[in-house]
XYZ file of C-alpha atoms in Angstrom:
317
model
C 23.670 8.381 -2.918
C 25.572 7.011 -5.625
C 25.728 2.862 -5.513
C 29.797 2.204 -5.521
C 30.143 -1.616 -5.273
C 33.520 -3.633 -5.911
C 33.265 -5.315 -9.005
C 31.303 -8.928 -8.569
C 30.765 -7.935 -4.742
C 28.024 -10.316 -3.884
C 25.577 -8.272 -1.471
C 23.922 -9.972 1.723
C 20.551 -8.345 1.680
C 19.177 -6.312 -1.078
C 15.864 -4.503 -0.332
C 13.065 -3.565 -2.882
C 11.088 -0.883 -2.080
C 11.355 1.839 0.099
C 8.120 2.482 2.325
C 7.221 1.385 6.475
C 8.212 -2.417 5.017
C 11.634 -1.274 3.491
C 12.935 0.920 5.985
C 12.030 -1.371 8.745
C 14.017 -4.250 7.511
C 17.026 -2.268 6.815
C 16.906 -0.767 10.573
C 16.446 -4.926 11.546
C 19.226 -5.889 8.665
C 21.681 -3.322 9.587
C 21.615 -4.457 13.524
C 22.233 -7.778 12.461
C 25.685 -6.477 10.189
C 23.791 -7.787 6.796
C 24.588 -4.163 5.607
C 21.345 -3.667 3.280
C 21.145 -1.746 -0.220
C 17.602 -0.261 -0.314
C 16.217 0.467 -3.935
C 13.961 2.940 -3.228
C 11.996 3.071 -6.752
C 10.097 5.854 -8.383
C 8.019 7.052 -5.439
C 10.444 7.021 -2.213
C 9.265 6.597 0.886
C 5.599 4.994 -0.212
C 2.613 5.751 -0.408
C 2.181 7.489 2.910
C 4.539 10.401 0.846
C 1.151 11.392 -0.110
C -0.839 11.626 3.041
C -1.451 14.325 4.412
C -1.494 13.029 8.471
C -0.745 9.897 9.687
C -2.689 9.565 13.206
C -2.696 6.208 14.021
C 0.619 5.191 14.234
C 2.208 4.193 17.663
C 4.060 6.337 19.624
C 2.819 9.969 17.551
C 0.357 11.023 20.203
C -0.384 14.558 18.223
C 0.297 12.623 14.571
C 2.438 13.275 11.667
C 2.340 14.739 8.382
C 2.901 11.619 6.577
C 5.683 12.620 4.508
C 7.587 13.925 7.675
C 7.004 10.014 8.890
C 9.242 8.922 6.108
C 11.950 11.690 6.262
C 12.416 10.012 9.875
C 12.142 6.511 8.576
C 14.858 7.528 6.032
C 17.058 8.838 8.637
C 16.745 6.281 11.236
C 17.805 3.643 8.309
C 20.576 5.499 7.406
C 22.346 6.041 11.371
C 22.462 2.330 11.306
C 23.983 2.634 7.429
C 21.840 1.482 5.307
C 22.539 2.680 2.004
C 19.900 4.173 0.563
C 19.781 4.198 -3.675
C 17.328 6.649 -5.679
C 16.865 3.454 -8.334
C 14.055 1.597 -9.781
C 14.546 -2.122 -10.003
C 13.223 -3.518 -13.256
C 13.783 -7.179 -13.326
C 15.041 -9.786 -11.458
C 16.453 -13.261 -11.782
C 16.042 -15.273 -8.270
C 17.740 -18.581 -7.734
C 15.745 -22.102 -6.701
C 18.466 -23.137 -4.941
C 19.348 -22.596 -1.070
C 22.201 -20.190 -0.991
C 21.939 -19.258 -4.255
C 22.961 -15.646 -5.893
C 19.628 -13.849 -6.840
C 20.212 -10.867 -9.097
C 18.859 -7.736 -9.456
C 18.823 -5.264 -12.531
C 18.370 -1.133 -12.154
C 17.115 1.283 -14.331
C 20.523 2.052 -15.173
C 21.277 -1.124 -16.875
C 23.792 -2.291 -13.477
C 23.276 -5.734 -11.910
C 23.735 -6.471 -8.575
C 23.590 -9.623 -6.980
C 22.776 -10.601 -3.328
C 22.584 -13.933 -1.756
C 19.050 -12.460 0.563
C 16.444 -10.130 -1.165
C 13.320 -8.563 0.950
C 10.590 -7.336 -1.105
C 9.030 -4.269 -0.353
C 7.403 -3.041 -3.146
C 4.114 -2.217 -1.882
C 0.367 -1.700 -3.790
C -0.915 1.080 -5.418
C -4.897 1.711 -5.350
C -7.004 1.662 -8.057
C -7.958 4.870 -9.255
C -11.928 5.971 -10.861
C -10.033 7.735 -13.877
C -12.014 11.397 -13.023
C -10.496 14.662 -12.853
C -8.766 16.099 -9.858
C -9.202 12.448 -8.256
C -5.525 12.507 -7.609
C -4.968 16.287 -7.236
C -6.944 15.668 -3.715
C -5.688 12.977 -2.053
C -5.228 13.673 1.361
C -7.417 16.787 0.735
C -10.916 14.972 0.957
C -9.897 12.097 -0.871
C -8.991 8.875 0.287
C -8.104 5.134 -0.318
C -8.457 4.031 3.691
C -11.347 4.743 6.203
C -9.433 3.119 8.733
C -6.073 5.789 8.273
C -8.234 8.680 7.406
C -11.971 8.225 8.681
C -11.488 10.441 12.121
C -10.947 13.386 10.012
C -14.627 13.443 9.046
C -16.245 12.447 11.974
C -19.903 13.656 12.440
C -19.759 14.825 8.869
C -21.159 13.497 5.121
C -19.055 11.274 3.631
C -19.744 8.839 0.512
C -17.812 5.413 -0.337
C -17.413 3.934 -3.622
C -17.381 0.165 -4.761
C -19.676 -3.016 -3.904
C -16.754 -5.619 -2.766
C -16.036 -6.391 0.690
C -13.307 -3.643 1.438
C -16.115 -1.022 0.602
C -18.989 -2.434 2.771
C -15.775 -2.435 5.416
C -15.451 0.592 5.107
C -19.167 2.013 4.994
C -19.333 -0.146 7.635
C -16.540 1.570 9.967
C -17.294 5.021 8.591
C -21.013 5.104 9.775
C -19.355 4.453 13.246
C -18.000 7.798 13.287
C -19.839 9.637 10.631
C -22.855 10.982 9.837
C -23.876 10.283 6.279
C -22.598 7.200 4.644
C -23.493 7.361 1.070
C -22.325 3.597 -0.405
C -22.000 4.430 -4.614
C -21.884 0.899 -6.581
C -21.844 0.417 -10.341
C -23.649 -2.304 -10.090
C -27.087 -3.192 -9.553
C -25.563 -6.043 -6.819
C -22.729 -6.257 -4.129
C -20.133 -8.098 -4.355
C -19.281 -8.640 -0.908
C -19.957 -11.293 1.239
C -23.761 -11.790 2.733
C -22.646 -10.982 6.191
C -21.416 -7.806 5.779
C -24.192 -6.903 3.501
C -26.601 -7.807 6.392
C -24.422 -5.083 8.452
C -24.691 -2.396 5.565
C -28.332 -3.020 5.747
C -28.806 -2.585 9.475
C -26.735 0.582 9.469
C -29.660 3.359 9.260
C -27.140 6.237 8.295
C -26.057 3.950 4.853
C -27.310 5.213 2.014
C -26.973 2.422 -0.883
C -26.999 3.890 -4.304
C -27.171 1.062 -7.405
C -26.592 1.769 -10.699
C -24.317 4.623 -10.355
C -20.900 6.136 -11.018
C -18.803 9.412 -10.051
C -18.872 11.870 -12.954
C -17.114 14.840 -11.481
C -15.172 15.974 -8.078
C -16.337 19.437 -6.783
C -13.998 21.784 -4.791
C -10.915 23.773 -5.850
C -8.704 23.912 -3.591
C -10.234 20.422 -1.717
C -12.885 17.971 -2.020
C -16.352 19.744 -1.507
C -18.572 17.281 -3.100
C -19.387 14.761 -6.179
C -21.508 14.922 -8.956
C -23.401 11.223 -9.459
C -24.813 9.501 -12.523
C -27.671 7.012 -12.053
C -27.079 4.929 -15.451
C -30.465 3.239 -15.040
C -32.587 5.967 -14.641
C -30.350 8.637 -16.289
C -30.448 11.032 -14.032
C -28.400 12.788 -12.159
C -27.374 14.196 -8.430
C -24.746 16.452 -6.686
C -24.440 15.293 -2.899
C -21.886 17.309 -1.128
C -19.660 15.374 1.150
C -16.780 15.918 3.275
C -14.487 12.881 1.926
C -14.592 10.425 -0.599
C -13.410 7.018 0.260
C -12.563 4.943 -3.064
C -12.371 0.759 -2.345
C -12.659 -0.581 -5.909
C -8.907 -2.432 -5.096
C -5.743 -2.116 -5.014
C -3.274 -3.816 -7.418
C 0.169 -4.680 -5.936
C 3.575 -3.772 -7.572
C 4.513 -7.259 -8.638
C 4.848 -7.014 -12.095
C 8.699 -7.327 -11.948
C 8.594 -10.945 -9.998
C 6.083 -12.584 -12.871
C 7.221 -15.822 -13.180
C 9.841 -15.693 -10.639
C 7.730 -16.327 -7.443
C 4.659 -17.704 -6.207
C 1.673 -15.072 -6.792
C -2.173 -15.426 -5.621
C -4.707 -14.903 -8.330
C -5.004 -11.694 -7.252
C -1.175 -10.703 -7.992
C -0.085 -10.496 -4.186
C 3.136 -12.214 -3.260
C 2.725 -15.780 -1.247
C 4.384 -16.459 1.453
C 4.086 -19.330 4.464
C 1.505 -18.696 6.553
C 2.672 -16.597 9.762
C 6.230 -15.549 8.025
C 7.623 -13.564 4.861
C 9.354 -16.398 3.184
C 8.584 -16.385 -0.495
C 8.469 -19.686 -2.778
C 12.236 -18.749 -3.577
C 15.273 -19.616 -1.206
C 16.495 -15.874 0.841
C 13.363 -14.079 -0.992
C 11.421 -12.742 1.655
C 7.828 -10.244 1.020
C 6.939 -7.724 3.885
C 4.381 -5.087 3.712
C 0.940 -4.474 1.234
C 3.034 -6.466 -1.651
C 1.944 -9.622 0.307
C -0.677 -8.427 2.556
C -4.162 -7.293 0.760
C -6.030 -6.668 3.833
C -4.681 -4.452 6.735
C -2.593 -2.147 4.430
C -1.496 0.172 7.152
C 1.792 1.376 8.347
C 2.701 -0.188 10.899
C 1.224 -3.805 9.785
C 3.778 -2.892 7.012
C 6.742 -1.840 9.655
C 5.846 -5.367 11.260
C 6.458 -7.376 8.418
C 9.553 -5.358 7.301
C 10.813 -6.410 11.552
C 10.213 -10.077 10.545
C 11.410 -10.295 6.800
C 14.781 -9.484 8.395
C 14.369 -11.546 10.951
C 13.733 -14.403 8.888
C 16.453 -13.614 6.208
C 18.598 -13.864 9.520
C 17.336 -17.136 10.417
C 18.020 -18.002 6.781
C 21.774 -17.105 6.603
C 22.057 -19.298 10.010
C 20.736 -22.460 7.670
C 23.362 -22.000 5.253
């Protein structure tokens, strides 16, 4: 859709991002006649535009190929007309005072400004840097036990990382799975002692120090990995049926550097139990401010109550 604004039109909710979060707050904004602009940026509809099934969300008893999930996300935003913009935001400039005009610059050099913004921006997941790493996401690959763990159930699977979203996920995986091989870089976790006590009590954990992915095996999907024990200097092929990488994510917050509240990880802050932001009708929903469920519908949620509270917020005024 091409954005056609009257000139100086001051918006009522502008929305960043265009995953679960986004969509969710425009279906909430556009019942409550805020009439939101989503910016959907250079990968719309999220993330879950490259998975391949989505099987634990509510209410999709046989699942959904993820990127069909969106489509209908997309389309139930836009019967309650939301307008939906194929636009990357690249900067913004958000008021300190309540009531105040935030604005927000595109890709194409426009600025619009909007007294409420709702930031849905997302995280992207660290990547190993290995070839065909990204070629098979969905297809053996994977950044979440929790979303894709069921598809390998009773089968060989190997996690990589020493921090405490890896032992979480060894940990959940061995639930379901047969072989858990843990791969850390380190000689040492990371994680907390409690759940390395549960990694150690898991008899179908396999804990392998001192070593790093060298090479993905399959061609058309993941068939195995090719290991490389950097203290000993050897090295081992294991094959597995999916490879669950938990070295971090990093959240798309670049643009709002120095312009809100950020945790030393990068993740937005906002008041405990709600989405407002350290900036007056700035609100944060989905993995942008949330860097430990990451899932769809935690997202969806947050998207429901950043409207919600940019609602509350106009009612201040």
């Amino acid at each position: 859709m091409f954005l056609k604004l009257k000139k100086k039109q001051i918006q009522d909710c502008i929305i960043i991002g265009s995953g679960p979060a986004g969509y969710s707050a425009a279906i909430y904004a556009s019942r409550a006649d805020m009439n939101p602009i989503i910016f959907t940026g250079s990968l719309p509809g999220g993330q879950l535009t490259t998975t391949t099934d989505v099987d634990n969300y509510l209410g999709f008893p046989e699942g959904i190929n993820g990127n069909d999930f969106m489509k209908n996300c997309k389309k139930q935003a836009e019967r309650f007309n939301t307008k939906i913009i194929h636009q990357s935001v690249t900067r913004v400039i958000l008021s300190n005072q309540k009531g105040g005009i935030h604005r927000i610059f595109l890709d194409n050099k426009k600025c619009i400004e909007s007294r409420g913004v709702i930031i849905a921006t997302g995280s992207r997941p660290k990547f190993l840097g290995i070839n065909k790493e990204r070629k098979f996401m969905g297809l053996g690959v994977s950044f979440c036990a929790t979303c894709d763990g069921f598809f390998h159930k009773e089968k060989d699977v190997a996690v990589i990382g020493g921090g405490d979203s890896a032992l979480e996920e060894a940990n959940y995986l061995s639930k379901i799975c047969q072989k858990v091989y843990l791969i850390i870089r380190k000689d040492y976790f990371r994680a907390s002692k409690i759940l390395q006590d549960n990694i150690s009590k898991k008899n179908n954990i396999h804990i392998l120090f001192d070593s790093n992915v060298t090479e993905i095996i399959g061609n058309n999907f993941l068939e195995g990995i090719k290991i490389f024990n950097h203290k000993n200097k050897t090295n081992k092929t294991i094959f597995i049926s999916g490879l669950f990488i938990a070295i971090g994510h990093i959240p798309n917050t670049e643009i709002f550097l120095n312009e809100l509240d950020l945790n030393d990880r990068g993740y937005i802050m906002v008041k405990k139990g709600k989405t407002i932001t350290s900036k007056p009708g700035v609100f944060a929903s989905g993995d942008v401010q949330d860097p430990d469920y990451r899932q769809a519908i935690t997202s969806a949620g947050t998207g429901c109550m950043a409207a919600l509270d940019l609602e509350k917020y106009y009612l201040s005024l």
